[in-house]
Amino acid sequence: MSTLTDLVARHTDLQPGDVDHLHRLAGDWHLLSDMSFADLLMWVNTGPDTYLCVAQVRPTTAPTTYTADQVGRSATAAELPQLAVTVKEGRIWREGDPVWQDEVPARHEAVPVRCDGRIIAVMGRDTNLAAVRVPSHLEMSYLEIAGYFCQMIANGTFPVSAPPGETTDAPRVGDGMLRLRSDGRVVFASPNALSAFRRLGVLGDMHDRPMSDIVHRLADDPLAGGEAAEVVKAALEGQAPTMVELEARGAAVVLRALPLLPQGEPIGAMVLVRDVTEVRTRDRQLLSKDATIREIHHRVKNNLQTVAALLRLQARRVDSPQARAALTESVRRVSSIALVHETLSGSVDETIEFDGIMDRVVDMIGDLTAPESRVRVRREGTFGVLTSQVATPLVMVLAELLQNAVEHGFPGGRSGEVLVLAQPTGDLLRVTVRDNGAGLPSGFSLDESDRLGLQIVRTLVGAEMGGAIAVREAEGGGTQARLWIPLRPRTA
């Protein structure tokens, strides 16, 4: 199904500012839907006496009027006369008789949506009358505030301006709602709102108590309490403050205050509250878990560096050149793995910017080569962000290939260059290690090679990463190793 933006762009000549206003309304109108106990449909004019539904929201507090999605539905003025009347007369339309809609009785209302003084759309408020409701203080408070918001939409003062993304995790009406008079005292508090404030430590009834004083005294942090009080005061003055979170007695509650401006002047405010105690508890547990994982990576890195240092000391004490070379290679392999864990110890997740690691491997290979060597190792392209499951074996593979290229491609102090080329494409990473050295020995076969380094490469590429590797003579001389590494996690 097309989005609101697509439908408006395809069927109307509304300006970007108008579309932004409709988007902000659609981002906040779940409040009005819940308080009205009604479906809300947004209609735009697409031609002479024709209208198109570009957005819809269903209430969580009552049965829906429509079983089928109405977005994309086209209607004429003869089918829905309230739309034409609302546009022509510029007023809220409520005088129609109930009609049957999808075999249920429904009451239709229409509210003009104004932006910069112009009617850019009509909001339909359609109520399912089949569910008999017993009027209560809660229901009457909801309907009263819904009426205020409808008038604000008709005046062009709702939705109120708010920071981008402010309503994404905002409380809904069912989470808890309080109605404040113009002097900031509580007129009505829903049962869920009372429960949320009970957890914060409010004792007794909240009716006729000043909301600013309540939130100011509750908070464990006086600064947070003062901020919450300022949010309430700003809404009472007709502003649209940001959401604020209160913590007290181990509980956490999010507050969002909205001004009530039915005639353009503030007459009070509505405060939505949501108990997020369990959510914040889980957040803290996750943060603690992440910190523990980072600490583990840090300790693994330190242990690996200790092992590398011990191997380096041992290499200096042996007389056999073969044993010294084997220990030196082990130092390089352990150090390569330590680089990954060092990066993960400072990461907030299990992903790594691999370019920095690769550059450090290049420097490390240069430090471990013979002093008389004049080989330049460099990188082209970018590896991007890799998961630790890919990065750990890949760094070992590339370190082995670079070491082989430097040691065997340029014997006797020959000069030359080794290039690492990274080419990520979608879900596949292609890496080429190419040198302009002496080339492969006669009869070389990667699958039959008994060199430990190449055996490690074959095992890590095939079994660990599920990739492929090919080694051949490079064009113009030298050796080329090409890797194909899948970036999607392997399934068992």
Short mmCIF file of C-alpha atoms in Angstrom, two decimals:
data_model
loop_
_atom_site.label_atom_id
_atom_site.label_comp_id
_atom_site.label_asym_id
_atom_site.label_seq_id
_atom_site.Cartn_x
_atom_site.Cartn_y
_atom_site.Cartn_z
CA MET A 1 0.00 0.00 0.00
CA SER A 2 1.28 3.46 -0.85
CA THR A 3 2.32 5.82 1.93
CA LEU A 4 0.69 9.12 2.80
CA THR A 5 3.49 10.97 0.97
CA ASP A 6 3.10 8.86 -2.18
CA LEU A 7 -0.69 9.23 -2.30
CA VAL A 8 -0.62 12.98 -1.70
CA ALA A 9 2.11 13.54 -4.28
CA ARG A 10 0.31 11.42 -6.88
CA HIS A 11 -3.19 12.82 -6.48
CA THR A 12 -2.90 16.39 -5.14
CA ASP A 13 -0.87 19.57 -5.54
CA LEU A 14 -0.29 20.08 -1.80
CA GLN A 15 2.97 21.80 -0.92
CA PRO A 16 5.78 20.21 1.16
CA GLY A 17 4.76 22.27 4.20
CA ASP A 18 1.20 20.94 3.91
CA VAL A 19 2.44 17.35 3.67
CA ASP A 20 4.66 17.88 6.71
CA HIS A 21 1.64 19.14 8.66
CA LEU A 22 -0.35 16.03 7.69
CA HIS A 23 2.55 13.82 8.74
CA ARG A 24 2.76 15.49 12.14
CA LEU A 25 -0.98 15.09 12.59
CA ALA A 26 -0.80 11.41 11.65
CA GLY A 27 2.06 10.99 14.12
CA ASP A 28 -0.04 12.30 17.00
CA TRP A 29 -3.64 11.49 16.19
CA HIS A 30 -3.63 8.15 18.01
CA LEU A 31 -4.30 10.31 21.09
CA LEU A 32 -7.46 11.71 19.54
CA SER A 33 -8.55 8.30 18.25
CA ASP A 34 -8.26 6.72 21.70
CA MET A 35 -10.02 9.60 23.44
CA SER A 36 -12.78 9.72 20.82
CA PHE A 37 -13.30 5.93 20.85
CA ALA A 38 -13.40 6.31 17.07
CA ASP A 39 -11.56 5.59 13.82
CA LEU A 40 -9.87 8.59 12.24
CA LEU A 41 -9.54 8.88 8.45
CA MET A 42 -7.64 11.60 6.64
CA TRP A 43 -9.26 12.69 3.36
CA VAL A 44 -7.69 14.94 0.70
CA ASN A 45 -9.48 16.57 -2.22
CA THR A 46 -8.39 15.05 -5.53
CA GLY A 47 -10.78 16.80 -7.93
CA PRO A 48 -14.28 18.23 -8.24
CA ASP A 49 -16.25 16.61 -5.42
CA THR A 50 -13.86 13.64 -5.13
CA TYR A 51 -11.81 12.67 -2.09
CA LEU A 52 -9.11 10.10 -1.28
CA CYS A 53 -8.29 8.54 2.10
CA VAL A 54 -4.54 8.82 2.65
CA ALA A 55 -4.23 7.73 6.31
CA GLN A 56 -6.18 5.85 8.96
CA VAL A 57 -5.84 5.04 12.66
CA ARG A 58 -7.98 2.72 14.77
CA PRO A 59 -8.69 3.21 18.49
CA THR A 60 -7.31 0.93 21.17
CA THR A 61 -10.16 1.91 23.51
CA ALA A 62 -13.13 0.78 21.38
CA PRO A 63 -14.11 -1.51 18.48
CA THR A 64 -13.16 -0.28 15.01
CA THR A 65 -15.78 0.92 12.56
CA TYR A 66 -13.94 -0.55 9.59
CA THR A 67 -12.79 -4.14 9.25
CA ALA A 68 -10.99 -3.33 5.98
CA ASP A 69 -8.18 -0.84 5.47
CA GLN A 70 -9.53 2.45 4.14
CA VAL A 71 -6.25 3.95 2.91
CA GLY A 72 -6.46 4.36 -0.86
CA ARG A 73 -10.27 4.44 -0.85
CA SER A 74 -11.83 7.03 -3.15
CA ALA A 75 -15.23 8.62 -2.44
CA THR A 76 -17.45 11.30 -3.94
CA ALA A 77 -19.32 14.13 -2.25
CA ALA A 78 -22.56 12.23 -2.88
CA GLU A 79 -21.22 9.25 -0.91
CA LEU A 80 -19.75 11.31 1.95
CA PRO A 81 -21.50 14.71 1.90
CA GLN A 82 -19.93 15.76 5.20
CA LEU A 83 -16.54 16.15 3.48
CA ALA A 84 -17.84 18.70 0.97
CA VAL A 85 -19.80 20.60 3.64
CA THR A 86 -16.74 20.82 5.88
CA VAL A 87 -14.54 22.15 3.08
CA LYS A 88 -17.18 24.62 1.87
CA GLU A 89 -18.19 25.99 5.25
CA GLY A 90 -14.87 25.53 7.04
CA ARG A 91 -16.35 24.08 10.21
CA ILE A 92 -16.66 20.86 12.18
CA TRP A 93 -19.62 18.77 10.91
CA ARG A 94 -21.51 16.71 13.50
CA GLU A 95 -25.19 16.89 12.55
CA GLY A 96 -25.57 13.71 10.51
CA ASP A 97 -27.68 10.73 11.54
CA PRO A 98 -26.04 7.37 12.27
CA VAL A 99 -25.48 5.21 9.18
CA TRP A 100 -24.73 1.54 8.63
CA GLN A 101 -21.07 0.89 7.83
CA ASP A 102 -19.86 -2.68 7.18
CA GLU A 103 -23.04 -3.99 8.91
CA VAL A 104 -22.48 -1.91 12.06
CA PRO A 105 -24.14 1.40 12.98
CA ALA A 106 -21.69 4.29 12.83
CA ARG A 107 -21.68 8.00 13.54
CA HIS A 108 -19.68 10.13 11.08
CA GLU A 109 -18.11 13.48 11.89
CA ALA A 110 -15.78 15.66 9.82
CA VAL A 111 -13.12 18.11 10.99
CA PRO A 112 -11.31 20.56 8.70
CA VAL A 113 -7.53 20.27 8.84
CA ARG A 114 -6.04 23.76 8.62
CA CYS A 115 -2.45 24.73 7.91
CA ASP A 116 -1.44 28.39 7.61
CA GLY A 117 -5.11 29.36 7.49
CA ARG A 118 -5.97 27.00 4.59
CA ILE A 119 -8.01 23.79 4.68
CA ILE A 120 -5.65 21.16 3.28
CA ALA A 121 -7.59 18.01 4.27
CA VAL A 122 -10.60 16.73 6.17
CA MET A 123 -10.34 14.37 9.14
CA GLY A 124 -13.20 11.94 9.46
CA ARG A 125 -14.09 10.78 12.99
CA ASP A 126 -16.18 7.60 12.66
CA THR A 127 -17.54 5.90 15.78
CA ASN A 128 -18.80 2.33 16.03
CA LEU A 129 -22.16 2.58 17.84
CA ALA A 130 -22.68 -1.17 18.18
CA ALA A 131 -20.70 -1.34 21.43
CA VAL A 132 -22.89 0.06 24.20
CA ARG A 133 -20.82 2.13 26.60
CA VAL A 134 -21.88 3.26 30.07
CA PRO A 135 -20.89 6.92 30.51
CA SER A 136 -18.22 7.35 33.19
CA HIS A 137 -15.98 10.13 34.47
CA LEU A 138 -13.11 8.63 32.47
CA GLU A 139 -15.09 8.47 29.23
CA MET A 140 -16.52 11.97 29.63
CA SER A 141 -13.03 13.38 30.31
CA TYR A 142 -11.67 11.63 27.22
CA LEU A 143 -14.47 12.97 25.01
CA GLU A 144 -14.13 16.48 26.38
CA ILE A 145 -10.41 16.66 25.63
CA ALA A 146 -10.99 15.03 22.21
CA GLY A 147 -13.40 17.87 21.44
CA TYR A 148 -10.73 20.41 22.34
CA PHE A 149 -8.21 18.72 20.04
CA CYS A 150 -10.72 18.61 17.17
CA GLN A 151 -11.26 22.34 17.53
CA MET A 152 -7.48 22.88 17.59
CA ILE A 153 -7.14 20.87 14.35
CA ALA A 154 -9.85 23.00 12.79
CA ASN A 155 -8.03 26.15 13.97
CA GLY A 156 -4.65 24.90 12.75
CA THR A 157 -3.07 24.79 16.23
CA PHE A 158 -2.80 21.00 16.48
CA PRO A 159 -0.53 19.17 16.16
CA VAL A 160 1.62 21.51 18.21
CA SER A 161 5.21 21.99 17.11
CA ALA A 162 7.55 19.53 18.80
CA PRO A 163 11.13 18.29 18.29
CA PRO A 164 11.54 15.77 15.43
CA GLY A 165 10.75 12.22 16.53
CA GLU A 166 9.29 13.39 19.84
CA THR A 167 6.13 11.28 19.55
CA THR A 168 7.82 8.02 18.53
CA ASP A 169 7.87 6.54 22.05
CA ALA A 170 5.33 8.92 23.56
CA PRO A 171 2.79 7.57 26.04
CA ARG A 172 -0.64 6.66 24.71
CA VAL A 173 -3.88 7.68 26.36
CA GLY A 174 -4.38 4.19 27.79
CA ASP A 175 -1.00 4.36 29.56
CA GLY A 176 -2.27 7.13 31.83
CA MET A 177 -3.78 10.62 31.45
CA LEU A 178 -4.25 13.66 33.69
CA ARG A 179 -6.32 16.77 32.91
CA LEU A 180 -5.07 20.07 34.38
CA ARG A 181 -6.92 23.34 34.82
CA SER A 182 -5.36 26.60 33.68
CA ASP A 183 -3.93 27.07 37.19
CA GLY A 184 -2.09 23.74 36.89
CA ARG A 185 -4.20 21.79 39.35
CA VAL A 186 -5.34 18.24 38.58
CA VAL A 187 -8.98 17.99 37.52
CA PHE A 188 -8.94 14.34 36.52
CA ALA A 189 -6.48 11.43 36.68
CA SER A 190 -7.14 8.09 35.00
CA PRO A 191 -6.62 4.88 37.03
CA ASN A 192 -3.43 4.03 35.12
CA ALA A 193 -2.03 7.50 35.78
CA LEU A 194 -2.77 7.14 39.49
CA SER A 195 -1.04 3.76 39.53
CA ALA A 196 2.05 5.22 37.85
CA PHE A 197 2.30 8.02 40.42
CA ARG A 198 1.69 5.59 43.27
CA ARG A 199 4.85 3.77 42.20
CA LEU A 200 6.70 7.09 42.32
CA GLY A 201 5.51 7.65 45.89
CA VAL A 202 2.39 9.83 45.61
CA LEU A 203 0.08 9.22 48.56
CA GLY A 204 -3.62 10.05 48.60
CA ASP A 205 -5.77 11.59 45.89
CA MET A 206 -4.18 13.83 43.27
CA HIS A 207 -7.37 15.80 42.62
CA ASP A 208 -6.99 19.60 42.94
CA ARG A 209 -3.28 19.32 43.71
CA PRO A 210 -0.79 21.41 41.66
CA MET A 211 0.94 19.13 39.18
CA SER A 212 4.19 21.13 39.11
CA ASP A 213 4.64 20.76 42.87
CA ILE A 214 3.90 17.02 42.71
CA VAL A 215 6.54 16.21 40.10
CA HIS A 216 9.08 18.61 41.61
CA ARG A 217 8.99 16.96 45.02
CA LEU A 218 8.83 13.38 43.74
CA ALA A 219 12.06 13.04 41.78
CA ASP A 220 15.16 11.49 43.32
CA ASP A 221 17.19 14.06 41.37
CA PRO A 222 16.11 17.65 42.20
CA LEU A 223 17.27 18.83 38.79
CA ALA A 224 15.04 16.26 37.05
CA GLY A 225 12.14 17.30 39.29
CA GLY A 226 12.66 20.94 38.37
CA GLU A 227 12.79 20.04 34.69
CA ALA A 228 9.51 18.12 34.94
CA ALA A 229 7.85 21.05 36.69
CA GLU A 230 9.02 23.41 33.92
CA VAL A 231 7.56 21.03 31.30
CA VAL A 232 4.14 21.23 32.99
CA LYS A 233 4.32 25.03 33.26
CA ALA A 234 5.31 25.37 29.60
CA ALA A 235 2.29 23.33 28.47
CA LEU A 236 -0.02 25.46 30.63
CA GLU A 237 1.37 28.52 28.81
CA GLY A 238 0.49 27.03 25.42
CA GLN A 239 3.91 25.68 24.49
CA ALA A 240 4.85 22.17 23.36
CA PRO A 241 7.68 21.01 25.65
CA THR A 242 9.71 17.86 25.17
CA MET A 243 9.01 14.66 27.07
CA VAL A 244 10.68 14.19 30.43
CA GLU A 245 11.37 11.17 32.59
CA LEU A 246 10.98 11.00 36.37
CA GLU A 247 12.68 8.44 38.61
CA ALA A 248 11.75 7.96 42.25
CA ARG A 249 11.78 5.02 44.68
CA GLY A 250 13.10 2.70 41.99
CA ALA A 251 10.27 3.51 39.56
CA ALA A 252 10.50 5.44 36.27
CA VAL A 253 7.69 7.32 34.51
CA VAL A 254 7.71 9.24 31.21
CA LEU A 255 5.63 12.43 31.10
CA ARG A 256 4.40 14.28 28.04
CA ALA A 257 2.41 17.51 28.48
CA LEU A 258 0.20 18.94 25.72
CA PRO A 259 -1.48 22.37 25.85
CA LEU A 260 -5.24 22.70 25.37
CA LEU A 261 -6.00 25.66 23.07
CA PRO A 262 -9.53 25.14 21.67
CA GLN A 263 -10.05 28.88 20.98
CA GLY A 264 -6.42 29.83 20.57
CA GLU A 265 -5.92 30.60 24.28
CA PRO A 266 -4.62 28.06 26.84
CA ILE A 267 -7.33 26.66 29.11
CA GLY A 268 -5.20 23.97 30.73
CA ALA A 269 -3.15 20.96 29.67
CA MET A 270 -3.27 17.21 29.25
CA VAL A 271 -0.44 15.17 30.72
CA LEU A 272 0.21 11.67 29.41
CA VAL A 273 2.20 9.31 31.62
CA ARG A 274 3.72 5.93 30.97
CA ASP A 275 5.26 3.62 33.53
CA VAL A 276 8.61 2.52 32.04
CA THR A 277 10.08 0.98 35.20
CA GLU A 278 10.46 -2.49 33.72
CA VAL A 279 11.78 -1.08 30.45
CA ARG A 280 14.48 0.91 32.25
CA THR A 281 15.36 -2.13 34.36
CA ARG A 282 15.93 -4.15 31.19
CA ASP A 283 17.91 -1.26 29.70
CA ARG A 284 20.21 -1.20 32.71
CA GLN A 285 20.62 -4.97 32.51
CA LEU A 286 21.56 -4.71 28.84
CA LEU A 287 24.03 -1.91 29.56
CA SER A 288 25.55 -4.01 32.31
CA LYS A 289 25.77 -6.97 29.94
CA ASP A 290 27.39 -4.85 27.24
CA ALA A 291 29.90 -3.49 29.74
CA THR A 292 30.70 -7.04 30.85
CA ILE A 293 31.24 -8.17 27.26
CA ARG A 294 33.54 -5.22 26.58
CA GLU A 295 35.48 -6.00 29.75
CA ILE A 296 35.87 -9.62 28.61
CA HIS A 297 37.22 -8.47 25.24
CA HIS A 298 39.62 -6.14 27.07
CA ARG A 299 40.91 -8.97 29.27
CA VAL A 300 41.23 -11.35 26.31
CA LYS A 301 43.23 -8.71 24.48
CA ASN A 302 45.53 -8.26 27.50
CA ASN A 303 46.01 -12.02 27.84
CA LEU A 304 46.80 -12.38 24.16
CA GLN A 305 49.32 -9.58 24.36
CA THR A 306 50.92 -11.31 27.33
CA VAL A 307 51.12 -14.56 25.35
CA ALA A 308 52.65 -12.69 22.42
CA ALA A 309 55.24 -11.09 24.70
CA LEU A 310 56.17 -14.48 26.20
CA LEU A 311 56.54 -15.97 22.72
CA ARG A 312 58.70 -13.03 21.69
CA LEU A 313 60.96 -13.54 24.71
CA GLN A 314 61.21 -17.25 23.95
CA ALA A 315 62.12 -16.53 20.33
CA ARG A 316 65.08 -14.43 21.47
CA ARG A 317 66.41 -17.31 23.59
CA VAL A 318 66.35 -20.12 20.99
CA ASP A 319 69.33 -20.83 18.77
CA SER A 320 67.52 -22.64 15.97
CA PRO A 321 66.54 -20.28 13.10
CA GLN A 322 63.56 -22.51 12.28
CA ALA A 323 62.27 -22.40 15.85
CA ARG A 324 62.80 -18.63 16.02
CA ALA A 325 60.85 -18.16 12.76
CA ALA A 326 57.99 -20.36 14.02
CA LEU A 327 57.77 -18.42 17.27
CA THR A 328 57.84 -15.10 15.38
CA GLU A 329 54.95 -16.28 13.20
CA SER A 330 53.03 -17.26 16.33
CA VAL A 331 53.60 -13.77 17.75
CA ARG A 332 52.09 -12.26 14.60
CA ARG A 333 49.06 -14.56 14.66
CA VAL A 334 48.32 -13.92 18.32
CA SER A 335 48.80 -10.17 17.85
CA SER A 336 46.35 -10.17 14.92
CA ILE A 337 43.61 -11.70 17.07
CA ALA A 338 44.43 -9.25 19.88
CA LEU A 339 43.77 -6.34 17.51
CA VAL A 340 40.17 -7.50 17.02
CA HIS A 341 39.52 -7.89 20.74
CA GLU A 342 41.09 -4.51 21.42
CA THR A 343 38.65 -2.90 18.98
CA LEU A 344 35.67 -4.84 20.40
CA SER A 345 36.57 -3.73 23.93
CA GLY A 346 35.76 -0.16 22.91
CA SER A 347 32.69 -0.94 20.81
CA VAL A 348 29.07 -0.70 21.92
CA ASP A 349 28.13 -3.77 19.88
CA GLU A 350 29.73 -6.78 18.21
CA THR A 351 30.66 -4.91 15.03
CA ILE A 352 33.97 -3.42 13.93
CA GLU A 353 35.17 -0.74 11.55
CA PHE A 354 37.62 -3.08 9.84
CA ASP A 355 39.66 -0.50 7.91
CA GLY A 356 41.45 0.66 11.06
CA ILE A 357 42.33 -2.93 12.00
CA MET A 358 43.60 -3.65 8.51
CA ASP A 359 45.84 -0.59 8.56
CA ARG A 360 47.35 -1.73 11.86
CA VAL A 361 47.95 -5.20 10.43
CA VAL A 362 49.74 -3.59 7.50
CA ASP A 363 51.99 -1.68 9.94
CA MET A 364 52.56 -4.82 12.00
CA ILE A 365 53.64 -6.81 8.92
CA GLY A 366 56.08 -4.04 8.08
CA ASP A 367 57.56 -4.17 11.60
CA LEU A 368 58.06 -7.94 11.42
CA THR A 369 59.76 -8.00 8.00
CA ALA A 370 63.52 -8.21 7.63
CA PRO A 371 65.40 -4.89 8.04
CA GLU A 372 66.83 -5.12 4.52
CA SER A 373 63.37 -5.53 2.95
CA ARG A 374 62.10 -2.62 0.84
CA VAL A 375 58.51 -3.76 0.32
CA ARG A 376 55.61 -1.31 0.52
CA VAL A 377 52.26 -2.64 1.77
CA ARG A 378 49.16 -0.54 1.20
CA ARG A 379 45.33 -0.76 1.22
CA GLU A 380 42.72 0.39 -1.31
CA GLY A 381 38.96 0.38 -0.91
CA THR A 382 37.04 0.05 2.31
CA PHE A 383 35.99 -3.03 4.24
CA GLY A 384 33.25 -1.17 6.10
CA VAL A 385 31.67 -2.48 9.29
CA LEU A 386 32.05 -6.22 9.89
CA THR A 387 30.73 -8.47 12.61
CA SER A 388 33.18 -10.02 15.04
CA GLN A 389 32.37 -13.46 13.56
CA VAL A 390 33.79 -12.28 10.23
CA ALA A 391 36.48 -9.89 11.47
CA THR A 392 38.38 -12.33 13.71
CA PRO A 393 39.11 -15.04 11.11
CA LEU A 394 39.51 -12.47 8.31
CA VAL A 395 42.26 -10.56 10.10
CA MET A 396 44.21 -13.79 10.56
CA VAL A 397 43.75 -14.76 6.91
CA LEU A 398 44.91 -11.40 5.60
CA ALA A 399 47.86 -11.32 8.00
CA GLU A 400 48.97 -14.75 6.72
CA LEU A 401 48.59 -13.73 3.07
CA LEU A 402 50.49 -10.47 3.59
CA GLN A 403 53.27 -12.20 5.47
CA ASN A 404 53.61 -14.84 2.72
CA ALA A 405 53.65 -12.14 0.05
CA VAL A 406 56.39 -10.16 1.81
CA GLU A 407 58.54 -13.16 2.75
CA HIS A 408 58.30 -15.30 -0.39
CA GLY A 409 57.54 -12.75 -3.08
CA PHE A 410 60.60 -10.58 -2.50
CA PRO A 411 63.61 -12.76 -1.60
CA GLY A 412 67.07 -11.32 -1.20
CA GLY A 413 65.92 -7.82 -0.26
CA ARG A 414 64.07 -7.15 -3.52
CA SER A 415 61.84 -4.07 -3.55
CA GLY A 416 58.22 -4.11 -4.55
CA GLU A 417 54.63 -3.56 -3.45
CA VAL A 418 51.82 -5.56 -1.89
CA LEU A 419 48.26 -4.28 -2.38
CA VAL A 420 45.17 -5.16 -0.33
CA LEU A 421 42.02 -4.29 -2.29
CA ALA A 422 38.61 -4.43 -0.55
CA GLN A 423 35.40 -4.50 -2.62
CA PRO A 424 32.19 -5.01 -0.61
CA THR A 425 29.13 -5.62 -2.81
CA GLY A 426 25.84 -6.23 -1.02
CA ASP A 427 26.12 -9.40 1.05
CA LEU A 428 29.54 -10.37 -0.36
CA LEU A 429 33.01 -9.03 0.45
CA ARG A 430 35.66 -9.51 -2.19
CA VAL A 431 39.27 -9.01 -1.09
CA THR A 432 42.33 -9.20 -3.30
CA VAL A 433 45.92 -9.44 -2.04
CA ARG A 434 48.26 -8.81 -4.97
CA ASP A 435 52.04 -8.36 -5.17
CA ASN A 436 54.50 -7.70 -7.98
CA GLY A 437 57.13 -10.07 -6.63
CA ALA A 438 58.70 -13.31 -7.81
CA GLY A 439 55.45 -15.17 -8.37
CA LEU A 440 54.37 -18.68 -7.42
CA PRO A 441 56.79 -21.61 -7.39
CA SER A 442 56.47 -24.18 -10.16
CA GLY A 443 53.67 -26.68 -9.62
CA PHE A 444 52.12 -24.70 -6.74
CA SER A 445 48.69 -25.85 -5.52
CA LEU A 446 46.89 -24.21 -2.63
CA ASP A 447 44.95 -27.37 -1.79
CA GLU A 448 48.12 -29.49 -1.67
CA SER A 449 50.40 -27.00 0.09
CA ASP A 450 51.82 -28.24 3.40
CA ARG A 451 52.71 -24.78 4.71
CA LEU A 452 51.05 -24.14 8.08
CA GLY A 453 50.08 -20.58 7.16
CA LEU A 454 48.25 -21.61 4.00
CA GLN A 455 46.56 -24.48 5.82
CA ILE A 456 45.28 -21.96 8.37
CA VAL A 457 44.03 -19.75 5.53
CA ARG A 458 42.18 -22.62 3.83
CA THR A 459 40.53 -23.71 7.08
CA LEU A 460 39.44 -20.22 8.16
CA VAL A 461 38.11 -19.18 4.75
CA GLY A 462 36.21 -22.38 4.01
CA ALA A 463 35.14 -23.82 7.35
CA GLU A 464 34.99 -20.70 9.53
CA MET A 465 33.65 -18.04 7.13
CA GLY A 466 31.97 -20.17 4.47
CA GLY A 467 33.88 -18.34 1.74
CA ALA A 468 36.24 -19.23 -1.09
CA ILE A 469 39.84 -18.43 -2.02
CA ALA A 470 41.82 -18.69 -5.24
CA VAL A 471 45.58 -18.11 -5.62
CA ARG A 472 47.16 -17.63 -9.06
CA GLU A 473 49.80 -15.75 -10.98
CA ALA A 474 49.00 -12.04 -11.27
CA GLU A 475 48.89 -10.29 -14.62
CA GLY A 476 52.25 -8.60 -15.25
CA GLY A 477 54.04 -10.81 -12.74
CA GLY A 478 53.67 -11.56 -9.08
CA THR A 479 50.97 -13.39 -7.13
CA GLN A 480 47.29 -12.71 -6.58
CA ALA A 481 45.08 -14.19 -3.86
CA ARG A 482 41.38 -13.48 -4.15
CA LEU A 483 38.85 -14.03 -1.35
CA TRP A 484 35.04 -14.14 -1.49
CA ILE A 485 33.53 -13.77 1.99
CA PRO A 486 29.75 -13.85 2.66
CA LEU A 487 28.70 -11.11 5.09
CA ARG A 488 25.38 -12.66 6.17
CA PRO A 489 25.52 -14.84 9.29
CA ARG A 490 25.83 -18.52 8.52
CA THR A 491 22.83 -20.66 9.42
CA ALA A 492 23.28 -23.94 11.18
#
